[in-house]
Phi, psi and omega in degrees: 000322180298321180298321178294321178296316179298318180296317179295320178296318178297318179296322178296320178293319178298318180294320179295318179296318180295325180292335181275351181291129175273101184300324180295315179295321179298320178296318177298320178297318179294321178296320179296324181294325184270343178279112185308306181235024181287147177222138179234119178294131184209150174238129184245140169258123181234174177296338180264355180136192182256132182227137178238152179172204180246122177287129178224164175285167183296326178293316178296321178296319179296320177297317179295321177305312181300319179296314182297315180296317180298324181283331189252335184259135176275169181299334180288350181259020179051050187295333181297314179298318180294319181296326184270002183307309180301320180291323177299316179295315180299318178297319179295331180273002178097027172097012177188178179291136181292140174242168179280186185294342179262006180080017180269149180291131176269337181227155172231159188231133176237152171235160180052062191266144171235130178266111190268351184265006180235150181302139177087353180046065178298160182233167177207153180286334186221149174210141177224131181217161178285132178300324181295340180274355179276118180260347177189163181203160176222140174291141181099151180266176179294141178237145179298146177293146181263000000 
């Protein structure tokens, strides 16, 4: 009887998780993965604040990572190993970004990021976050107030 309860509880959790999936955001993530150099301006609301930037696929994000490391790290900092980190992880995962058991994206990737929830709107070249932490989003990036 206990096994049936555990199985029912697991099925309930799977159904609850599936109900929380934002199908529109998942479609955008899939489009970003197949677009070789595509970028989509997006603003995300997360548990940590509001972030704006360009949504890209994991391969494009890995290429940008390599560029950023090459520009910022000197040879004394073992920059080659650091630059190849995303590709090393992707190779270890079997050639791509890991998805959950239903094939949904667990992470999303932004480039040219602005953090909108902190004074001064600091920026960063790269951002990676859990898809489950996104509570809302808007197409388009942040625009200065008029």
